[in-house]
PDB file of C-alpha atoms in Angstrom:
ATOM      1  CA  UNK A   1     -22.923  19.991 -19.104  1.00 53.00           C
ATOM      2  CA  UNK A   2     -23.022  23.523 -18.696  1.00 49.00           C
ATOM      3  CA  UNK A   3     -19.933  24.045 -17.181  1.00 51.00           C
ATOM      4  CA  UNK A   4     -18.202  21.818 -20.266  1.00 52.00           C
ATOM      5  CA  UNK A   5     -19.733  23.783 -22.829  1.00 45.00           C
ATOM      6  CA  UNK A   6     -18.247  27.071 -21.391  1.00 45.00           C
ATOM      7  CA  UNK A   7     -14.490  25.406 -21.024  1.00 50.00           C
ATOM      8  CA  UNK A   8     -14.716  24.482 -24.730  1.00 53.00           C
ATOM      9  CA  UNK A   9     -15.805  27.843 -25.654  1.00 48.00           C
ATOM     10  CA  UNK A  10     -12.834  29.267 -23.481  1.00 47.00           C
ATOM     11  CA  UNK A  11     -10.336  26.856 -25.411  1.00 49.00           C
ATOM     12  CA  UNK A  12     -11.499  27.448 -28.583  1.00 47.00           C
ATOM     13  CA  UNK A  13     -10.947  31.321 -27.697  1.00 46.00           C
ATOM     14  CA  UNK A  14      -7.740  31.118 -26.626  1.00 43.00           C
ATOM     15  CA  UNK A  15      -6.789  28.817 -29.498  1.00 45.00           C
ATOM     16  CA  UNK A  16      -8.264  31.102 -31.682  1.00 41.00           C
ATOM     17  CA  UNK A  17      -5.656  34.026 -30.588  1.00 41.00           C
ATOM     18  CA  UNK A  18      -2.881  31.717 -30.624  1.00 43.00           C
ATOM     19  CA  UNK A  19      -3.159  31.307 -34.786  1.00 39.00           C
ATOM     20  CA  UNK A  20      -0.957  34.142 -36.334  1.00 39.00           C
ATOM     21  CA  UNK A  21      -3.427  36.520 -37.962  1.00 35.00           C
ATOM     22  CA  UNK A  22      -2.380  36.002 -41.042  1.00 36.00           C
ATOM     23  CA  UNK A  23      -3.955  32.537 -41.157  1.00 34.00           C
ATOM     24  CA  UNK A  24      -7.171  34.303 -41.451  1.00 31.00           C
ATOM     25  CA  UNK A  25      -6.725  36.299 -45.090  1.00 37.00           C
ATOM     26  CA  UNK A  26      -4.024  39.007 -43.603  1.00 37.00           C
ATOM     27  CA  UNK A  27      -1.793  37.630 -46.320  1.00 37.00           C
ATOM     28  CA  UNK A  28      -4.830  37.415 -48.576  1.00 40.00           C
ATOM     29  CA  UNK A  29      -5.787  41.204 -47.965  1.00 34.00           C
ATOM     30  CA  UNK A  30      -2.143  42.370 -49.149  1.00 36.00           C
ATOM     31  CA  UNK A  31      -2.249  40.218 -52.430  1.00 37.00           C
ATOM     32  CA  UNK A  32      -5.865  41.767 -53.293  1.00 37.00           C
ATOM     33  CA  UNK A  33      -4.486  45.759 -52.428  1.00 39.00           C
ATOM     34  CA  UNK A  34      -1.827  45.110 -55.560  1.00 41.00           C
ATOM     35  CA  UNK A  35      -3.345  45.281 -58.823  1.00 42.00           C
ATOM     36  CA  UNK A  36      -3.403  42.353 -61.147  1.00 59.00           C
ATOM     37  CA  UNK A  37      -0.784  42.925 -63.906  1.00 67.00           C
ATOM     38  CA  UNK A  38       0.357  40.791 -66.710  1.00 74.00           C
ATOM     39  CA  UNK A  39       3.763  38.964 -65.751  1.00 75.00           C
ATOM     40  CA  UNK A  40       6.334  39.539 -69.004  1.00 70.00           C
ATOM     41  CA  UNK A  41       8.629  37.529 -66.999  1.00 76.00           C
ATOM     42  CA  UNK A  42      11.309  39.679 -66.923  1.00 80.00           C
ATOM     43  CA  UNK A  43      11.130  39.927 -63.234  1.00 92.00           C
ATOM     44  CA  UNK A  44      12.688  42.341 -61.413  1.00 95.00           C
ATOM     45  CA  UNK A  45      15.414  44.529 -63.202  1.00 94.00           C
ATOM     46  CA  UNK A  46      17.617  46.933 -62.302  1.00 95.00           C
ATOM     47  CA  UNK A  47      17.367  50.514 -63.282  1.00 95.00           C
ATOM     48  CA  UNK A  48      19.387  54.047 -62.620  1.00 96.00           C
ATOM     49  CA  UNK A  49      15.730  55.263 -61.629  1.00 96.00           C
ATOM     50  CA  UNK A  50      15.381  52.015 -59.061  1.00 96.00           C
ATOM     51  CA  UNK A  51      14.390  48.641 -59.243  1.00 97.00           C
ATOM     52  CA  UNK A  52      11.399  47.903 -62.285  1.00 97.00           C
ATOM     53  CA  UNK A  53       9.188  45.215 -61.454  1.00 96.00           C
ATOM     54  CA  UNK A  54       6.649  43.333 -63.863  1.00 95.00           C
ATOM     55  CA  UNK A  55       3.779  45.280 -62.383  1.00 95.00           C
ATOM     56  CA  UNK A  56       5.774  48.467 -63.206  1.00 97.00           C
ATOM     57  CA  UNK A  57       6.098  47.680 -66.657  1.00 96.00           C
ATOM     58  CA  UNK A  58       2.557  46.374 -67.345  1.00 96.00           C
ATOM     59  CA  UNK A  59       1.408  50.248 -66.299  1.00 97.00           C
ATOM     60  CA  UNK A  60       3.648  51.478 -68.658  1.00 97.00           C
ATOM     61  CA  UNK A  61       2.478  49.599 -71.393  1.00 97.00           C
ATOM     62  CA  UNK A  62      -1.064  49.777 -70.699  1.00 96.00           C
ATOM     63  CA  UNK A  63      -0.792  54.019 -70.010  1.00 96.00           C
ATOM     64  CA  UNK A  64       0.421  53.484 -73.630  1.00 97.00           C
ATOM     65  CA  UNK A  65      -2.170  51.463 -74.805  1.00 96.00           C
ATOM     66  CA  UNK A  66      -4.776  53.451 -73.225  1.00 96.00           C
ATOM     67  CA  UNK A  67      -3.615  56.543 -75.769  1.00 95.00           C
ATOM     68  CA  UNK A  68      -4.159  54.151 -78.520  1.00 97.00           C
ATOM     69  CA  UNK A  69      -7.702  53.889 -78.215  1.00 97.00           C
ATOM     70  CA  UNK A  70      -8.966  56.861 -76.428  1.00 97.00           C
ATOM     71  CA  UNK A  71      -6.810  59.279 -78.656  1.00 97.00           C
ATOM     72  CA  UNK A  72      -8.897  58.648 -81.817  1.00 97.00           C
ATOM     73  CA  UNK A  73     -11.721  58.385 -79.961  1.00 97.00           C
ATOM     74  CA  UNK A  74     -11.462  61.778 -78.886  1.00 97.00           C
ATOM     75  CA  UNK A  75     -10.580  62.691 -81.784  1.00 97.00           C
ATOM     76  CA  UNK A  76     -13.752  61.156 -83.563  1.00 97.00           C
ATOM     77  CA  UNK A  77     -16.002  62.539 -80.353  1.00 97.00           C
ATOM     78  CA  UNK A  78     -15.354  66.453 -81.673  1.00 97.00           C
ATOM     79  CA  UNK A  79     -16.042  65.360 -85.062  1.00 95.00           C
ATOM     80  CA  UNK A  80     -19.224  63.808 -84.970  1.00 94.00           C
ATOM     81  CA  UNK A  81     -21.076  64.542 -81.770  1.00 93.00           C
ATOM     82  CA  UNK A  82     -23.519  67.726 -81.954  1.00 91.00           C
ATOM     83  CA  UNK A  83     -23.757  68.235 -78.068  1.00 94.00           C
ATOM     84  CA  UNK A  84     -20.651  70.621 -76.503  1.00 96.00           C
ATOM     85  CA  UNK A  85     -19.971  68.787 -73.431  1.00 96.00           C
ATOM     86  CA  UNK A  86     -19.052  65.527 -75.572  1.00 96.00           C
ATOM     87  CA  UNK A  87     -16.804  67.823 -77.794  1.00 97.00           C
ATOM     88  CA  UNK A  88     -15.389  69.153 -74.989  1.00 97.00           C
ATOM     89  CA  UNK A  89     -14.763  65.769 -73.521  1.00 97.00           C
ATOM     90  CA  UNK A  90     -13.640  64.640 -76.597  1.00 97.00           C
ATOM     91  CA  UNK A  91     -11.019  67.334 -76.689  1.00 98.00           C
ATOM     92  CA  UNK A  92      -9.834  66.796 -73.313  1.00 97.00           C
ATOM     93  CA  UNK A  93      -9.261  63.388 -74.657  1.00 97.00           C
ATOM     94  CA  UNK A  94      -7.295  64.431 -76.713  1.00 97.00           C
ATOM     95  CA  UNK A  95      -4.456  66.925 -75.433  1.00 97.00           C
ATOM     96  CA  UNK A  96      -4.478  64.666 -72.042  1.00 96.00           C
ATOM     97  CA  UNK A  97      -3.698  61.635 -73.917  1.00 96.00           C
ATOM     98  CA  UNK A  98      -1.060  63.756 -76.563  1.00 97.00           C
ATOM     99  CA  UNK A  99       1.194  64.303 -73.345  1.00 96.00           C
ATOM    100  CA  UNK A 100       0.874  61.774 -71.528  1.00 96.00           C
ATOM    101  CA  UNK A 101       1.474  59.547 -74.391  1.00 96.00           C
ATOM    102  CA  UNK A 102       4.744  61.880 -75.320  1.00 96.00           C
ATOM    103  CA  UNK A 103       5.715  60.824 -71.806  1.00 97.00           C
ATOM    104  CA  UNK A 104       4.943  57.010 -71.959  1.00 97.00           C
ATOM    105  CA  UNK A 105       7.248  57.018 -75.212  1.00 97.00           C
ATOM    106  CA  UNK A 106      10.252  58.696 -72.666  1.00 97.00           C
ATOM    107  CA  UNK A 107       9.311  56.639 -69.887  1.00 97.00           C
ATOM    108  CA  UNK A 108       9.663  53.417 -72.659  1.00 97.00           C
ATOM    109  CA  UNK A 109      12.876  54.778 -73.602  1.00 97.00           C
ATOM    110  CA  UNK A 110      14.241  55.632 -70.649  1.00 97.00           C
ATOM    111  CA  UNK A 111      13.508  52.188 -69.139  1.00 97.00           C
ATOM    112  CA  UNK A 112      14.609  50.022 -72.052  1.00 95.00           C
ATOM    113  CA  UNK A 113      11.061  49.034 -72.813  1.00 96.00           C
ATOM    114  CA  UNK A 114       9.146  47.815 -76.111  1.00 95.00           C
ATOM    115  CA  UNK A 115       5.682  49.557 -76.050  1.00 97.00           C
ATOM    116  CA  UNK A 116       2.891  48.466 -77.981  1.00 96.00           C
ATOM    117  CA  UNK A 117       2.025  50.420 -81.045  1.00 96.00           C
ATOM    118  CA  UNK A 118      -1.246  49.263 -81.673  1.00 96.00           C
ATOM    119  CA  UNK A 119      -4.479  49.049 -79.590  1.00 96.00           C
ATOM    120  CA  UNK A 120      -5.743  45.343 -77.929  1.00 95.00           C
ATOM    121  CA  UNK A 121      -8.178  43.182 -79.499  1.00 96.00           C
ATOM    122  CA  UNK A 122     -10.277  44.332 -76.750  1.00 94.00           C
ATOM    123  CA  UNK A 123      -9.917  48.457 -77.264  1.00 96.00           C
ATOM    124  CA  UNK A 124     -10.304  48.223 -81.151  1.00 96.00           C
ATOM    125  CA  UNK A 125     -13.590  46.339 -80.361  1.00 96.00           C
ATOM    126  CA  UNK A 126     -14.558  49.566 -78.628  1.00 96.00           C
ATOM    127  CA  UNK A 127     -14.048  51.428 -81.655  1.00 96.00           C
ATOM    128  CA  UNK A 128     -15.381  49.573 -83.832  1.00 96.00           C
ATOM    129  CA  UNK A 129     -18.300  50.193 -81.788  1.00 96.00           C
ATOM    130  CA  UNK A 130     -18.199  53.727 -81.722  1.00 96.00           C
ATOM    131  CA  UNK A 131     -17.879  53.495 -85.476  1.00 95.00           C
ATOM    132  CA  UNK A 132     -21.159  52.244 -85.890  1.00 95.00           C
ATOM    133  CA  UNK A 133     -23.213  53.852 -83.571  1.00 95.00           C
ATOM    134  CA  UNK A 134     -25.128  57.080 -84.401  1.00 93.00           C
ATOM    135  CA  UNK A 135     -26.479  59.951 -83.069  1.00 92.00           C
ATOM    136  CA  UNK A 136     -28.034  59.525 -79.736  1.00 93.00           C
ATOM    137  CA  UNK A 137     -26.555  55.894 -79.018  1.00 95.00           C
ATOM    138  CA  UNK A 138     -23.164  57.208 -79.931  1.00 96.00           C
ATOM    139  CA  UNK A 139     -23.238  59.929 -77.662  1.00 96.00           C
ATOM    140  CA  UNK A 140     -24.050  57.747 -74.948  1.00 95.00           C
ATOM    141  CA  UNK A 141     -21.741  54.767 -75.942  1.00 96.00           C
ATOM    142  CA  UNK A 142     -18.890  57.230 -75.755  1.00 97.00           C
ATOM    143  CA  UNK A 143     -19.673  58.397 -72.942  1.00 96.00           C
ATOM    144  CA  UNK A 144     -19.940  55.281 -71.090  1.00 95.00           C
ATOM    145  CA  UNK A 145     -16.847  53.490 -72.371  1.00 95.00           C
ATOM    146  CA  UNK A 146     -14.780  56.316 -71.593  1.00 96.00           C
ATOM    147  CA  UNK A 147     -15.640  56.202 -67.839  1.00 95.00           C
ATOM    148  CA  UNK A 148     -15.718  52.798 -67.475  1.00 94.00           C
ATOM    149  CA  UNK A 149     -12.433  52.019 -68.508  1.00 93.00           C
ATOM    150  CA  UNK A 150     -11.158  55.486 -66.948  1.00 94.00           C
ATOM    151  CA  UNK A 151     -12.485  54.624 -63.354  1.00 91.00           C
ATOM    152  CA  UNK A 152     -10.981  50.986 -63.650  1.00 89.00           C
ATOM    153  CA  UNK A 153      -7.676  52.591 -64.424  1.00 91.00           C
ATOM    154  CA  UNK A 154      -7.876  55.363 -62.402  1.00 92.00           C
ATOM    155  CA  UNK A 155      -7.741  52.657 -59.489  1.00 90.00           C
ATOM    156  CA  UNK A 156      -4.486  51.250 -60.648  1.00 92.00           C
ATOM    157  CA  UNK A 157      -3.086  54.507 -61.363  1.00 95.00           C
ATOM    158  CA  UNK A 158      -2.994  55.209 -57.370  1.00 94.00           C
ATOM    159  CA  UNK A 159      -1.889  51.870 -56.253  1.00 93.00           C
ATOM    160  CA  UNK A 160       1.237  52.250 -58.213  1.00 96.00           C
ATOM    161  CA  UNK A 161       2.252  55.491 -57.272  1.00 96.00           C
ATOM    162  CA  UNK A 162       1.478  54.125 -53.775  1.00 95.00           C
ATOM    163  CA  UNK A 163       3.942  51.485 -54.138  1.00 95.00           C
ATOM    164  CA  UNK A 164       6.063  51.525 -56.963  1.00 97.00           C
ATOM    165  CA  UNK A 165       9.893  52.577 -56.158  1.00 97.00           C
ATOM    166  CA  UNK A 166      11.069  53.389 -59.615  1.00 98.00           C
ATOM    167  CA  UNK A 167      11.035  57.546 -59.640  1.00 97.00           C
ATOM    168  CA  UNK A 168      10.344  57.282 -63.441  1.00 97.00           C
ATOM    169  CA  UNK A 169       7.207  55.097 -63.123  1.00 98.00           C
ATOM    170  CA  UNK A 170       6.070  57.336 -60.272  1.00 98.00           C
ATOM    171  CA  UNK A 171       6.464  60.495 -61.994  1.00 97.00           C
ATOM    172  CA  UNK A 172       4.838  58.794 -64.878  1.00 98.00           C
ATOM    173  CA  UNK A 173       1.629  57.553 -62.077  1.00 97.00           C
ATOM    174  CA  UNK A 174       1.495  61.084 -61.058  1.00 97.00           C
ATOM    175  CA  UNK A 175       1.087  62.842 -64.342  1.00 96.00           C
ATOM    176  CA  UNK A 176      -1.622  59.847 -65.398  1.00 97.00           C
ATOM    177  CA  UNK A 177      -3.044  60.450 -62.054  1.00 96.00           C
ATOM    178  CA  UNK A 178      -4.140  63.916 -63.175  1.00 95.00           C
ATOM    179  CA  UNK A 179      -5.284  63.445 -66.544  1.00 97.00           C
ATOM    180  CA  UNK A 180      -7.204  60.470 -65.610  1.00 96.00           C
ATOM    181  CA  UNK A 181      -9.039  62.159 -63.027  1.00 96.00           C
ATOM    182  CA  UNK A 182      -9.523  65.233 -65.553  1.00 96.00           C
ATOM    183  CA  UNK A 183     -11.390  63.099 -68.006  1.00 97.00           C
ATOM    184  CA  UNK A 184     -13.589  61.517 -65.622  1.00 97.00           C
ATOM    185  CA  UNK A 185     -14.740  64.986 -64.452  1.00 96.00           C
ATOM    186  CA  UNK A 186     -15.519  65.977 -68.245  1.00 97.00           C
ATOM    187  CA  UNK A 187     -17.426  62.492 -69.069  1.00 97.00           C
ATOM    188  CA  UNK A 188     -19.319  62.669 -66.037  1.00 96.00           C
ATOM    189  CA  UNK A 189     -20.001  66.784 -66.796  1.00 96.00           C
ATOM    190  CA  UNK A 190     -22.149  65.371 -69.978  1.00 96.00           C
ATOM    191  CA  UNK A 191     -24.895  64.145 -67.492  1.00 94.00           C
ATOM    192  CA  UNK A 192     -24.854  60.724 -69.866  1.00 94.00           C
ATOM    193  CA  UNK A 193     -23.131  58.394 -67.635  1.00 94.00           C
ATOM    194  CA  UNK A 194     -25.038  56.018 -66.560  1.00 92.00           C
ATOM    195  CA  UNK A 195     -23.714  55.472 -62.639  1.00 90.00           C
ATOM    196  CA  UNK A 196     -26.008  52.173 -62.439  1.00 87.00           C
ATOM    197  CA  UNK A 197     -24.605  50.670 -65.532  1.00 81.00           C
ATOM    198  CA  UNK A 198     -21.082  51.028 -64.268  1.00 82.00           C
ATOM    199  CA  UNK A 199     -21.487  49.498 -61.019  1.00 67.00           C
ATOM    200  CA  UNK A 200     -24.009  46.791 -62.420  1.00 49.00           C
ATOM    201  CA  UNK A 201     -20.972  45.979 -65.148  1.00 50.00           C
ATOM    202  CA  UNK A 202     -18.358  42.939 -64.550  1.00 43.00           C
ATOM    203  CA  UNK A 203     -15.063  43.974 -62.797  1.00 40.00           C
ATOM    204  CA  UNK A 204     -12.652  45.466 -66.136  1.00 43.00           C
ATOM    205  CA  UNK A 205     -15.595  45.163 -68.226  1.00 49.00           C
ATOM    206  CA  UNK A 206     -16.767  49.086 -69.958  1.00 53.00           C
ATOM    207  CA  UNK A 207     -20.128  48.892 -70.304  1.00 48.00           C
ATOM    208  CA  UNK A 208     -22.679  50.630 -72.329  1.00 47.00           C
ATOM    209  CA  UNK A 209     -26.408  50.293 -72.441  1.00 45.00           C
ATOM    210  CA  UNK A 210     -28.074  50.006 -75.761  1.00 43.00           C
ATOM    211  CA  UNK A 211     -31.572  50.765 -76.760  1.00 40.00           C
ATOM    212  CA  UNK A 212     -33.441  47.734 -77.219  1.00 35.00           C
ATOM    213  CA  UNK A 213     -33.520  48.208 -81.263  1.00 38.00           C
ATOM    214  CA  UNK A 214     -29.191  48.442 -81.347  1.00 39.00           C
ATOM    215  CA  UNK A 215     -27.613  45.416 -82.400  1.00 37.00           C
ATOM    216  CA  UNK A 216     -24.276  47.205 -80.816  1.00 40.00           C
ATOM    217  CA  UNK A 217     -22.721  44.261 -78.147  1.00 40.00           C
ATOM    218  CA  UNK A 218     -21.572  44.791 -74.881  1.00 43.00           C
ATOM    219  CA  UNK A 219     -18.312  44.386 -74.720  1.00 42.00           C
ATOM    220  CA  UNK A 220     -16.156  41.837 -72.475  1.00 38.00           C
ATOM    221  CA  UNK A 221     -13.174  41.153 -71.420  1.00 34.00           C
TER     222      UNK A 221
END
C-alpha cells in the first residue's frame, strides 16, 4: 500500500509539470496586470503617433474627465476651507489639472478623439457632496475623495505608460504621472486622510467617513 501511494504521488508530479503553466492562471495574471477600460469599440486604429487601442483612448477620456471634477473642486477648496494645507491642496488642484487638461484637449485633437465635456454621473455626485458639507466634514470629505480617486488613478496612470505604444498617449501618461503623484503628496500633507478608510473602501469606490450626525452618503460606483 505504501509503495502505491508513493507511485501515485510521483505520477501526479510529473503530470503536474507536464500541464503548460499557463493552465494554472499565467494567462489569468497578464489579463489582471492591464487595467479595466471601457471598450468604445473602435478597436485598434491607426495613428502617425502609433497604433491607439481602446484602453488608450479610455485614459484619455477619463484624464479629461478627471479635470472636470477635481478642477472646481479645487477651485471651491481655496474658497471655502479656513485651514492652509487644504488651500494649498486645493490650489495644486488647480494649476495641475489647468495643464494637464490643456494637454488632454491636444492629445484629443491630435488623435481624432471626442472628449467628454462634462463630468460622470458618478464625479458630479462628488460635488454635490462637497456642496453640502461644512466646515469640519468638508474639510475632511475633500480630502478623502481627492485621494481616493487619485491613488486609484494613479495606478492606471503607470500601467499605461508601461504598455501603451502610442508616443502621444505616453507623453500624455508621463505628464499625468507627475501631477497625480503631486496631489497625492499635498492631500496626504493635510494629515486628514484617513489611510484606514481608503483601504477599508470597495475597489474604484472614494470614500469618505462621515460623522454619525451627516446625512452626506458614501458614494459608489
Amino acid at each position: 500500500m505504501a509503495t502505491g501511494v508513493v507511485i501515485g504521488a510521483l505520477a501526479f508530479t510529473l503530470i503536474a509539470l507536464l500541464i503548460p503553466v499557463q493552465k494554472f492562471g499565467g494567462t489569468n495574471a497578464a489579463a489582471a496586470s492591464v487595467p479595466a477600460a471601457d471598450d468604445d469599440g473602435g478597436g485598434i486604429q491607426s495613428t502617425a503617433f502609433g497604433p491607439l487601442t481602446p484602453q488608450d483612448r479610455d485614459f484619455v477620456r477619463k484624464v479629461r474627465l478627471a479635470g472636470l471634477w477635481e478642477l472646481p473642486a479645487g477651485r471651491q477648496a481655496m474658497q471655502r476651507s479656513t485651514r492652509p494645507a487644504i488651500r494649498t491642496a486645493g490650489m495644486h488642484l488647480v494649476e495641475g489639472h489647468t495643464e494637464l487638461d490643456r494637454r488632454v484637449l491636444e492629445v484629443g485633437q491630435a488623435l481624432g478623439m471626442e472628449l467628454p465635456s462634462q463630468p460622470s454621473m458618478l464625479q458630479q455626485g462628488w460635488l454635490n457632496q462637497l456642496e453640502k458639507a461644512q466646515g469640519p466634514q468638508y474639510e475632511q470629505l475633500f480630502i478623502q475623495l481627492l485621494r481616493r480617486a487619485h491613488g486609484k488613478v494613479f495606478t492606471l496612470v503607470a500601467q499605461i505608460r508601461a504598455q501603451t505604444r502610442n508616443s502621444m498617449v505616453r507623453a500624455l501618461a508621463t505628464d499625468a504621472n507627475s501631477t497625480v503623484l503631486d496631489h497625492i503628496t499635498v492631500l496626504e500633507a493635510s494629515g486628514l486622510v484617513d489611510f484606514d478608510g481608503l483601504a477599508d473602501a470597495p475597489p474604484g469606490t472614494p470614500s469618505a467617513p462621515a460623522p454619525a450626525s451627516s446625512t452626506v452618503s458614501r458614494p459608489t460606483k
